Every structure is written in C-alpha cells, then in structure tokens.
Amino acid sequence: MDRLLHLFLFILFFSLLLNKIYEKIITRLIMANHFIFFFHLPHITSTKHHPCNNQ
C-alpha cells in the first residue's frame, strides 16, 4: 500500500515536471516561429514591393 502511494506521488511529480518542460519547449517553439516570421517579413515585403517599384 505504501509502495503504491509512493509510486502515485512519483508519477504525479514526474507529470508536473514533464508539464513544465513541455511548456518551456512550446514557448520556445512559438518564440522561434515568431522570430522566423519577423526575420522573413522584410524579405516578403521587399519581394512584394519590387513589382510596384518596377511599374
């Protein structure tokens, strides 16, 4: 019975730890996506503006 309780607590703690890690990974992925988007934004706008400048 005691061992079962310890196992349950360990699983609970481990799940919380994993949740924190997943949160960090997700936020980093979102930040990376935003960084890539903002990095590529000038390229997109410049390619869009090129035909206008030529005309």
PDB file of N, CA and C in Angstrom:
ATOM      1  N   MET A   1       0.833  -1.197   0.000  1.00  0.00           N
ATOM      2  CA  MET A   1       0.000   0.000   0.000  1.00  0.00           C
ATOM      3  C   MET A   1       0.874   1.256   0.000  1.00  0.00           C
ATOM      4  N   ASP A   2       1.896   1.243   0.844  1.00  0.00           N
ATOM      5  CA  ASP A   2       2.804   2.383   0.950  1.00  0.00           C
ATOM      6  C   ASP A   2       3.573   2.580  -0.355  1.00  0.00           C
ATOM      7  N   ARG A   3       3.959   1.458  -0.952  1.00  0.00           N
ATOM      8  CA  ARG A   3       4.706   1.499  -2.212  1.00  0.00           C
ATOM      9  C   ARG A   3       3.833   2.091  -3.325  1.00  0.00           C
ATOM     10  N   LEU A   4       2.560   1.743  -3.309  1.00  0.00           N
ATOM     11  CA  LEU A   4       1.621   2.249  -4.305  1.00  0.00           C
ATOM     12  C   LEU A   4       1.490   3.768  -4.183  1.00  0.00           C
ATOM     13  N   LEU A   5       1.426   4.241  -2.945  1.00  0.00           N
ATOM     14  CA  LEU A   5       1.323   5.682  -2.686  1.00  0.00           C
ATOM     15  C   LEU A   5       2.574   6.399  -3.183  1.00  0.00           C
ATOM     16  N   HIS A   6       3.716   5.825  -2.906  1.00  0.00           N
ATOM     17  CA  HIS A   6       4.972   6.406  -3.371  1.00  0.00           C
ATOM     18  C   HIS A   6       5.016   6.466  -4.896  1.00  0.00           C
ATOM     19  N   LEU A   7       4.556   5.398  -5.517  1.00  0.00           N
ATOM     20  CA  LEU A   7       4.518   5.338  -6.976  1.00  0.00           C
ATOM     21  C   LEU A   7       3.598   6.423  -7.529  1.00  0.00           C
ATOM     22  N   PHE A   8       2.438   6.582  -6.892  1.00  0.00           N
ATOM     23  CA  PHE A   8       1.475   7.595  -7.323  1.00  0.00           C
ATOM     24  C   PHE A   8       2.069   8.995  -7.198  1.00  0.00           C
ATOM     25  N   LEU A   9       2.724   9.259  -6.069  1.00  0.00           N
ATOM     26  CA  LEU A   9       3.347  10.567  -5.852  1.00  0.00           C
ATOM     27  C   LEU A   9       4.465  10.811  -6.864  1.00  0.00           C
ATOM     28  N   PHE A  10       5.231   9.771  -7.134  1.00  0.00           N
ATOM     29  CA  PHE A  10       6.322   9.883  -8.106  1.00  0.00           C
ATOM     30  C   PHE A  10       5.778  10.206  -9.492  1.00  0.00           C
ATOM     31  N   ILE A  11       4.694   9.510  -9.881  1.00  0.00           N
ATOM     32  CA  ILE A  11       4.078   9.748 -11.189  1.00  0.00           C
ATOM     33  C   ILE A  11       3.525  11.167 -11.257  1.00  0.00           C
ATOM     34  N   LEU A  12       2.897  11.618 -10.180  1.00  0.00           N
ATOM     35  CA  LEU A  12       2.336  12.969 -10.122  1.00  0.00           C
ATOM     36  C   LEU A  12       3.444  14.010 -10.284  1.00  0.00           C
ATOM     37  N   PHE A  13       4.525  13.834  -9.519  1.00  0.00           N
ATOM     38  CA  PHE A  13       5.661  14.753  -9.589  1.00  0.00           C
ATOM     39  C   PHE A  13       6.282  14.748 -10.982  1.00  0.00           C
ATOM     40  N   PHE A  14       6.422  13.552 -11.534  1.00  0.00           N
ATOM     41  CA  PHE A  14       7.031  13.408 -12.857  1.00  0.00           C
ATOM     42  C   PHE A  14       6.180  14.068 -13.932  1.00  0.00           C
ATOM     43  N   SER A  15       4.853  13.910 -13.814  1.00  0.00           N
ATOM     44  CA  SER A  15       3.940  14.523 -14.789  1.00  0.00           C
ATOM     45  C   SER A  15       4.011  16.047 -14.703  1.00  0.00           C
ATOM     46  N   LEU A  16       4.110  16.566 -13.483  1.00  0.00           N
ATOM     47  CA  LEU A  16       4.228  18.017 -13.304  1.00  0.00           C
ATOM     48  C   LEU A  16       5.535  18.523 -13.908  1.00  0.00           C
ATOM     49  N   LEU A  17       6.601  17.775 -13.675  1.00  0.00           N
ATOM     50  CA  LEU A  17       7.907  18.130 -14.223  1.00  0.00           C
ATOM     51  C   LEU A  17       7.869  18.132 -15.748  1.00  0.00           C
ATOM     52  N   LEU A  18       7.264  17.083 -16.317  1.00  0.00           N
ATOM     53  CA  LEU A  18       7.132  16.997 -17.773  1.00  0.00           C
ATOM     54  C   LEU A  18       6.292  18.144 -18.314  1.00  0.00           C
ATOM     55  N   ASN A  19       5.247  18.502 -17.574  1.00  0.00           N
ATOM     56  CA  ASN A  19       4.376  19.598 -17.982  1.00  0.00           C
ATOM     57  C   ASN A  19       5.173  20.892 -18.070  1.00  0.00           C
ATOM     58  N   LYS A  20       6.032  21.142 -17.077  1.00  0.00           N
ATOM     59  CA  LYS A  20       6.884  22.342 -17.073  1.00  0.00           C
ATOM     60  C   LYS A  20       7.819  22.324 -18.281  1.00  0.00           C
ATOM     61  N   ILE A  21       8.425  21.178 -18.531  1.00  0.00           N
ATOM     62  CA  ILE A  21       9.362  21.041 -19.648  1.00  0.00           C
ATOM     63  C   ILE A  21       8.639  21.275 -20.971  1.00  0.00           C
ATOM     64  N   TYR A  22       7.434  20.682 -21.097  1.00  0.00           N
ATOM     65  CA  TYR A  22       6.661  20.861 -22.326  1.00  0.00           C
ATOM     66  C   TYR A  22       6.285  22.319 -22.522  1.00  0.00           C
ATOM     67  N   GLU A  23       5.924  23.001 -21.424  1.00  0.00           N
ATOM     68  CA  GLU A  23       5.586  24.425 -21.502  1.00  0.00           C
ATOM     69  C   GLU A  23       6.774  25.218 -22.032  1.00  0.00           C
ATOM     70  N   LYS A  24       7.958  24.936 -21.502  1.00  0.00           N
ATOM     71  CA  LYS A  24       9.177  25.631 -21.946  1.00  0.00           C
ATOM     72  C   LYS A  24       9.430  25.366 -23.425  1.00  0.00           C
ATOM     73  N   ILE A  25       9.299  24.101 -23.831  1.00  0.00           N
ATOM     74  CA  ILE A  25       9.536  23.733 -25.232  1.00  0.00           C
ATOM     75  C   ILE A  25       8.537  24.434 -26.141  1.00  0.00           C
ATOM     76  N   ILE A  26       7.259  24.433 -25.738  1.00  0.00           N
ATOM     77  CA  ILE A  26       6.217  25.054 -26.555  1.00  0.00           C
ATOM     78  C   ILE A  26       6.458  26.554 -26.675  1.00  0.00           C
ATOM     79  N   THR A  27       6.784  27.216 -25.556  1.00  0.00           N
ATOM     80  CA  THR A  27       7.024  28.661 -25.608  1.00  0.00           C
ATOM     81  C   THR A  27       8.249  28.965 -26.474  1.00  0.00           C
ATOM     82  N   ARG A  28       9.272  28.133 -26.379  1.00  0.00           N
ATOM     83  CA  ARG A  28      10.465  28.341 -27.211  1.00  0.00           C
ATOM     84  C   ARG A  28      10.143  28.157 -28.687  1.00  0.00           C
ATOM     85  N   LEU A  29       9.317  27.149 -28.998  1.00  0.00           N
ATOM     86  CA  LEU A  29       8.916  26.914 -30.387  1.00  0.00           C
ATOM     87  C   LEU A  29       8.116  28.089 -30.915  1.00  0.00           C
ATOM     88  N   ILE A  30       7.199  28.604 -30.105  1.00  0.00           N
ATOM     89  CA  ILE A  30       6.384  29.753 -30.512  1.00  0.00           C
ATOM     90  C   ILE A  30       7.288  30.960 -30.743  1.00  0.00           C
ATOM     91  N   MET A  31       8.226  31.201 -29.825  1.00  0.00           N
ATOM     92  CA  MET A  31       9.150  32.329 -29.967  1.00  0.00           C
ATOM     93  C   MET A  31      10.011  32.161 -31.211  1.00  0.00           C
ATOM     94  N   ALA A  32      10.459  30.945 -31.467  1.00  0.00           N
ATOM     95  CA  ALA A  32      11.271  30.670 -32.654  1.00  0.00           C
ATOM     96  C   ALA A  32      10.464  30.926 -33.917  1.00  0.00           C
ATOM     97  N   ASN A  33       9.193  30.495 -33.920  1.00  0.00           N
ATOM     98  CA  ASN A  33       8.332  30.726 -35.077  1.00  0.00           C
ATOM     99  C   ASN A  33       8.123  32.214 -35.306  1.00  0.00           C
ATOM    100  N   HIS A  34       7.918  32.964 -34.227  1.00  0.00           N
ATOM    101  CA  HIS A  34       7.745  34.409 -34.347  1.00  0.00           C
ATOM    102  C   HIS A  34       9.025  35.052 -34.877  1.00  0.00           C
ATOM    103  N   PHE A  35      10.167  34.591 -34.377  1.00  0.00           N
ATOM    104  CA  PHE A  35      11.452  35.134 -34.822  1.00  0.00           C
ATOM    105  C   PHE A  35      11.655  34.878 -36.313  1.00  0.00           C
ATOM    106  N   ILE A  36      11.345  33.658 -36.744  1.00  0.00           N
ATOM    107  CA  ILE A  36      11.480  33.306 -38.165  1.00  0.00           C
ATOM    108  C   ILE A  36      10.528  34.157 -38.994  1.00  0.00           C
ATOM    109  N   PHE A  37       9.302  34.333 -38.489  1.00  0.00           N
ATOM    110  CA  PHE A  37       8.297  35.123 -39.205  1.00  0.00           C
ATOM    111  C   PHE A  37       8.764  36.563 -39.358  1.00  0.00           C
ATOM    112  N   PHE A  38       9.257  37.149 -38.272  1.00  0.00           N
ATOM    113  CA  PHE A  38       9.716  38.538 -38.330  1.00  0.00           C
ATOM    114  C   PHE A  38      10.995  38.669 -39.158  1.00  0.00           C
ATOM    115  N   PHE A  39      11.795  37.619 -39.150  1.00  0.00           N
ATOM    116  CA  PHE A  39      13.029  37.645 -39.936  1.00  0.00           C
ATOM    117  C   PHE A  39      12.718  37.581 -41.427  1.00  0.00           C
ATOM    118  N   HIS A  40      11.684  36.799 -41.787  1.00  0.00           N
ATOM    119  CA  HIS A  40      11.312  36.652 -43.194  1.00  0.00           C
ATOM    120  C   HIS A  40      10.373  37.749 -43.677  1.00  0.00           C
ATOM    121  N   LEU A  41       9.778  38.487 -42.762  1.00  0.00           N
ATOM    122  CA  LEU A  41       8.821  39.534 -43.123  1.00  0.00           C
ATOM    123  C   LEU A  41       9.437  40.586 -44.043  1.00  0.00           C
ATOM    124  N   PRO A  42      10.640  41.117 -43.753  1.00  0.00           N
ATOM    125  CA  PRO A  42      11.230  42.101 -44.682  1.00  0.00           C
ATOM    126  C   PRO A  42      11.452  41.531 -46.078  1.00  0.00           C
ATOM    127  N   HIS A  43      11.833  40.253 -46.164  1.00  0.00           N
ATOM    128  CA  HIS A  43      12.046  39.625 -47.471  1.00  0.00           C
ATOM    129  C   HIS A  43      10.737  39.566 -48.247  1.00  0.00           C
ATOM    130  N   ILE A  44       9.654  39.200 -47.556  1.00  0.00           N
ATOM    131  CA  ILE A  44       8.339  39.099 -48.198  1.00  0.00           C
ATOM    132  C   ILE A  44       7.899  40.474 -48.686  1.00  0.00           C
ATOM    133  N   THR A  45       8.046  41.487 -47.838  1.00  0.00           N
ATOM    134  CA  THR A  45       7.613  42.839 -48.210  1.00  0.00           C
ATOM    135  C   THR A  45       8.465  43.371 -49.360  1.00  0.00           C
ATOM    136  N   SER A  46       9.756  43.080 -49.339  1.00  0.00           N
ATOM    137  CA  SER A  46      10.635  43.570 -50.409  1.00  0.00           C
ATOM    138  C   SER A  46      10.256  42.923 -51.746  1.00  0.00           C
ATOM    139  N   THR A  47       9.937  41.628 -51.722  1.00  0.00           N
ATOM    140  CA  THR A  47       9.553  40.956 -52.972  1.00  0.00           C
ATOM    141  C   THR A  47       8.198  41.474 -53.449  1.00  0.00           C
ATOM    142  N   LYS A  48       7.329  41.832 -52.518  1.00  0.00           N
ATOM    143  CA  LYS A  48       6.029  42.389 -52.894  1.00  0.00           C
ATOM    144  C   LYS A  48       6.203  43.789 -53.475  1.00  0.00           C
ATOM    145  N   HIS A  49       7.160  44.533 -52.959  1.00  0.00           N
ATOM    146  CA  HIS A  49       7.349  45.923 -53.394  1.00  0.00           C
ATOM    147  C   HIS A  49       8.108  46.026 -54.715  1.00  0.00           C
ATOM    148  N   HIS A  50       8.832  44.996 -55.078  1.00  0.00           N
ATOM    149  CA  HIS A  50       9.628  45.055 -56.311  1.00  0.00           C
ATOM    150  C   HIS A  50       8.790  45.302 -57.565  1.00  0.00           C
ATOM    151  N   PRO A  51       7.670  44.601 -57.775  1.00  0.00           N
ATOM    152  CA  PRO A  51       6.869  44.880 -58.978  1.00  0.00           C
ATOM    153  C   PRO A  51       6.307  46.301 -58.966  1.00  0.00           C
ATOM    154  N   CYS A  52       5.931  46.791 -57.796  1.00  0.00           N
ATOM    155  CA  CYS A  52       5.395  48.153 -57.687  1.00  0.00           C
ATOM    156  C   CYS A  52       6.465  49.171 -58.071  1.00  0.00           C
ATOM    157  N   ASN A  53       7.693  48.924 -57.625  1.00  0.00           N
ATOM    158  CA  ASN A  53       8.784  49.844 -57.943  1.00  0.00           C
ATOM    159  C   ASN A  53       9.113  49.809 -59.437  1.00  0.00           C
ATOM    160  N   ASN A  54       9.029  48.613 -60.022  1.00  0.00           N
ATOM    161  CA  ASN A  54       9.315  48.489 -61.451  1.00  0.00           C
ATOM    162  C   ASN A  54       8.256  49.185 -62.291  1.00  0.00           C
ATOM    163  N   GLN A  55       7.009  49.090 -61.843  1.00  0.00           N
ATOM    164  CA  GLN A  55       5.923  49.753 -62.571  1.00  0.00           C
ATOM    165  C   GLN A  55       5.964  51.240 -62.268  1.00  0.00           C
TER     166      GLN A  55
END
